[in-house]
Amino acid sequence: MASAVSVEKSRSQSAILVTLGMIVTVGTALGFQHIGGYTPCALCLLQRDPYYYAIPVGLLAIAASLFKLPAWLTRAALIIVGIAMLIGAGLGVYHSGVEWGFWAGPITCATGAPSITTNAGSLLSDLNAVKPPSCNDAALRVLGLSFAGWNVVASIVLAAIAFFGASRKTA
């Protein structure tokens, strides 16, 4: 039987690990975009939303755990993070299916985030010249998985960590 101290430590570690994991995951996507030059499509951008919403909740879980606030608060925050990561996994599965041609993408699939010019004189010509990426084409595949596929893997692992931390009950 686990002691209350070890359960609280385990819950704190889960909160820290899942929050750092979310920061690294979305940071990696932003790095590929801003450093690597990969322009995200509309579905790529949509897949980031669960991270943007869940990271502050993860920080709340860390704070609640470290400041010894009621355990239900940490557990509730971890459950919310886990649900957000499952939503992220679902979005990744949807996008992967679009890339593999299993189903059609949304109509907004052609409205990615093109590079923004700082030259006002060429703004109109740049808008006509820059074509946003299609959601149907994977920009890069690593070990057979696209960015969307790797997001599914990351989201499921992060959800498992969050739910594990939330499931830890004191005896």
Short mmCIF file of C-alpha atoms in Angstrom, two decimals:
data_model
loop_
_atom_site.label_atom_id
_atom_site.label_comp_id
_atom_site.label_asym_id
_atom_site.label_seq_id
_atom_site.Cartn_x
_atom_site.Cartn_y
_atom_site.Cartn_z
CA MET A 1 0.00 0.00 0.00
CA ALA A 2 1.42 3.37 -0.99
CA SER A 3 1.91 6.02 1.66
CA ALA A 4 0.26 9.42 1.29
CA VAL A 5 3.66 11.07 0.81
CA SER A 6 4.67 8.74 -2.03
CA VAL A 7 1.29 9.22 -3.72
CA GLU A 8 1.62 13.00 -3.52
CA LYS A 9 5.18 12.78 -4.86
CA SER A 10 3.98 10.55 -7.70
CA ARG A 11 1.16 12.99 -8.51
CA SER A 12 3.60 15.93 -8.48
CA GLN A 13 6.00 14.08 -10.74
CA SER A 14 3.19 13.25 -13.15
CA ALA A 15 2.08 16.89 -13.25
CA ILE A 16 5.63 18.08 -13.91
CA LEU A 17 6.34 15.38 -16.49
CA VAL A 18 3.13 15.87 -18.47
CA THR A 19 3.47 19.66 -18.46
CA LEU A 20 7.10 19.55 -19.57
CA GLY A 21 6.12 16.98 -22.21
CA MET A 22 3.42 19.27 -23.58
CA ILE A 23 5.81 22.24 -23.65
CA VAL A 24 8.47 20.21 -25.46
CA THR A 25 5.94 18.80 -27.95
CA VAL A 26 4.41 22.12 -28.96
CA GLY A 27 7.85 23.77 -28.77
CA THR A 28 9.17 21.20 -31.23
CA ALA A 29 6.30 21.97 -33.62
CA LEU A 30 7.03 25.69 -33.32
CA GLY A 31 10.73 24.98 -33.88
CA PHE A 32 10.02 23.06 -37.08
CA GLN A 33 7.89 25.99 -38.20
CA HIS A 34 10.12 28.94 -37.29
CA ILE A 35 13.59 27.38 -37.49
CA GLY A 36 13.04 24.51 -39.92
CA GLY A 37 10.84 26.47 -42.30
CA TYR A 38 7.93 23.99 -42.33
CA THR A 39 4.77 26.00 -42.86
CA PRO A 40 1.89 24.36 -40.98
CA CYS A 41 -1.44 23.64 -42.63
CA ALA A 42 -4.77 24.46 -41.03
CA LEU A 43 -5.05 21.05 -39.34
CA CYS A 44 -1.48 21.31 -38.01
CA LEU A 45 -2.38 24.59 -36.36
CA LEU A 46 -5.60 23.10 -34.97
CA GLN A 47 -3.67 20.24 -33.36
CA ARG A 48 -1.72 22.74 -31.28
CA ASP A 49 -4.82 24.11 -29.55
CA PRO A 50 -5.14 21.31 -26.96
CA TYR A 51 -1.56 22.02 -25.89
CA TYR A 52 -2.14 25.76 -25.65
CA TYR A 53 -5.17 25.16 -23.41
CA ALA A 54 -3.68 22.31 -21.38
CA ILE A 55 -0.26 23.79 -20.56
CA PRO A 56 -1.72 26.41 -18.16
CA VAL A 57 -3.86 23.68 -16.58
CA GLY A 58 -0.74 21.56 -16.20
CA LEU A 59 1.00 24.49 -14.51
CA LEU A 60 -2.00 24.72 -12.17
CA ALA A 61 -1.61 21.01 -11.38
CA ILE A 62 2.07 21.54 -10.58
CA ALA A 63 1.32 24.55 -8.36
CA ALA A 64 -1.55 22.78 -6.59
CA SER A 65 0.67 19.80 -5.89
CA LEU A 66 3.74 21.73 -4.78
CA PHE A 67 1.79 24.14 -2.57
CA LYS A 68 -0.05 21.22 -0.94
CA LEU A 69 -3.49 22.43 -2.05
CA PRO A 70 -6.31 19.87 -1.83
CA ALA A 71 -5.48 16.70 -3.76
CA TRP A 72 -8.74 16.91 -5.71
CA LEU A 73 -7.51 20.10 -7.39
CA THR A 74 -4.34 18.45 -8.69
CA ARG A 75 -6.29 15.38 -9.74
CA ALA A 76 -8.95 17.45 -11.53
CA ALA A 77 -6.30 19.46 -13.38
CA LEU A 78 -4.56 16.26 -14.47
CA ILE A 79 -7.87 14.81 -15.69
CA ILE A 80 -8.49 17.96 -17.74
CA VAL A 81 -4.97 17.71 -19.20
CA GLY A 82 -5.56 14.03 -20.02
CA ILE A 83 -8.82 14.82 -21.77
CA ALA A 84 -7.17 17.63 -23.74
CA MET A 85 -4.43 15.25 -24.85
CA LEU A 86 -7.03 12.68 -25.96
CA ILE A 87 -8.68 15.43 -28.02
CA GLY A 88 -5.24 16.22 -29.47
CA ALA A 89 -4.76 12.55 -30.32
CA GLY A 90 -8.15 12.52 -32.05
CA LEU A 91 -7.22 15.58 -34.09
CA GLY A 92 -3.95 13.89 -35.01
CA VAL A 93 -5.74 10.72 -36.11
CA TYR A 94 -8.11 12.81 -38.21
CA HIS A 95 -5.23 14.71 -39.85
CA SER A 96 -3.28 11.49 -40.44
CA GLY A 97 -6.35 10.00 -42.11
CA VAL A 98 -6.56 13.03 -44.38
CA GLU A 99 -2.87 12.63 -45.27
CA TRP A 100 -3.27 8.93 -46.04
CA GLY A 101 -6.43 9.61 -48.08
CA PHE A 102 -8.78 7.68 -45.79
CA TRP A 103 -11.20 10.63 -45.73
CA ALA A 104 -11.42 14.16 -47.09
CA GLY A 105 -10.07 17.10 -45.18
CA PRO A 106 -12.06 20.18 -44.26
CA ILE A 107 -12.73 22.93 -46.77
CA THR A 108 -10.37 25.18 -44.80
CA CYS A 109 -7.54 22.77 -45.59
CA ALA A 110 -5.97 25.20 -48.01
CA THR A 111 -5.79 28.05 -45.50
CA GLY A 112 -2.49 27.40 -43.77
CA ALA A 113 -0.16 29.99 -42.31
CA PRO A 114 1.95 31.40 -45.13
CA SER A 115 5.07 33.38 -44.42
CA ILE A 116 4.31 36.97 -43.51
CA THR A 117 6.19 39.67 -45.37
CA THR A 118 7.52 42.80 -43.75
CA ASN A 119 7.72 44.65 -47.05
CA ALA A 120 4.44 46.49 -47.52
CA GLY A 121 5.24 47.20 -51.17
CA SER A 122 5.24 43.51 -52.08
CA LEU A 123 2.39 42.43 -49.79
CA LEU A 124 -0.18 41.91 -52.55
CA SER A 125 2.19 40.06 -54.85
CA ASP A 126 3.38 37.89 -51.92
CA LEU A 127 -0.22 36.97 -51.09
CA ASN A 128 -0.70 35.71 -54.64
CA ALA A 129 2.66 33.93 -54.80
CA VAL A 130 2.67 32.11 -51.45
CA LYS A 131 0.63 28.92 -51.47
CA PRO A 132 -0.21 27.46 -48.07
CA PRO A 133 0.46 23.76 -47.65
CA SER A 134 -2.31 21.29 -48.22
CA CYS A 135 -3.53 19.20 -45.30
CA ASN A 136 -3.41 16.18 -47.63
CA ASP A 137 0.38 16.18 -47.99
CA ALA A 138 2.69 15.33 -45.11
CA ALA A 139 5.55 17.81 -45.00
CA LEU A 140 7.90 15.20 -43.55
CA ARG A 141 7.73 11.57 -42.49
CA VAL A 142 10.00 10.10 -39.84
CA LEU A 143 9.87 6.33 -39.38
CA GLY A 144 6.73 6.34 -41.54
CA LEU A 145 4.84 8.86 -39.40
CA SER A 146 4.08 12.46 -40.30
CA PHE A 147 3.99 15.29 -37.80
CA ALA A 148 0.31 14.45 -37.27
CA GLY A 149 1.15 10.81 -36.59
CA TRP A 150 3.84 11.73 -34.09
CA ASN A 151 1.36 14.07 -32.43
CA VAL A 152 -0.95 11.08 -31.91
CA VAL A 153 1.87 9.16 -30.23
CA ALA A 154 2.89 12.12 -28.05
CA SER A 155 -0.71 12.93 -27.10
CA ILE A 156 -1.48 9.36 -26.06
CA VAL A 157 1.69 9.11 -23.95
CA LEU A 158 0.95 12.48 -22.32
CA ALA A 159 -2.68 11.49 -21.67
CA ALA A 160 -1.49 8.26 -20.03
CA ILE A 161 0.89 10.19 -17.76
CA ALA A 162 -1.84 12.65 -16.78
CA PHE A 163 -4.40 9.93 -16.08
CA PHE A 164 -1.83 7.90 -14.12
CA GLY A 165 -1.13 10.92 -11.89
CA ALA A 166 -4.83 11.60 -11.46
CA SER A 167 -5.56 7.98 -10.55
CA ARG A 168 -3.13 7.98 -7.63
CA LYS A 169 -5.26 7.95 -4.48
CA THR A 170 -4.09 8.08 -0.94
CA ALA A 171 -4.89 5.02 1.11
#
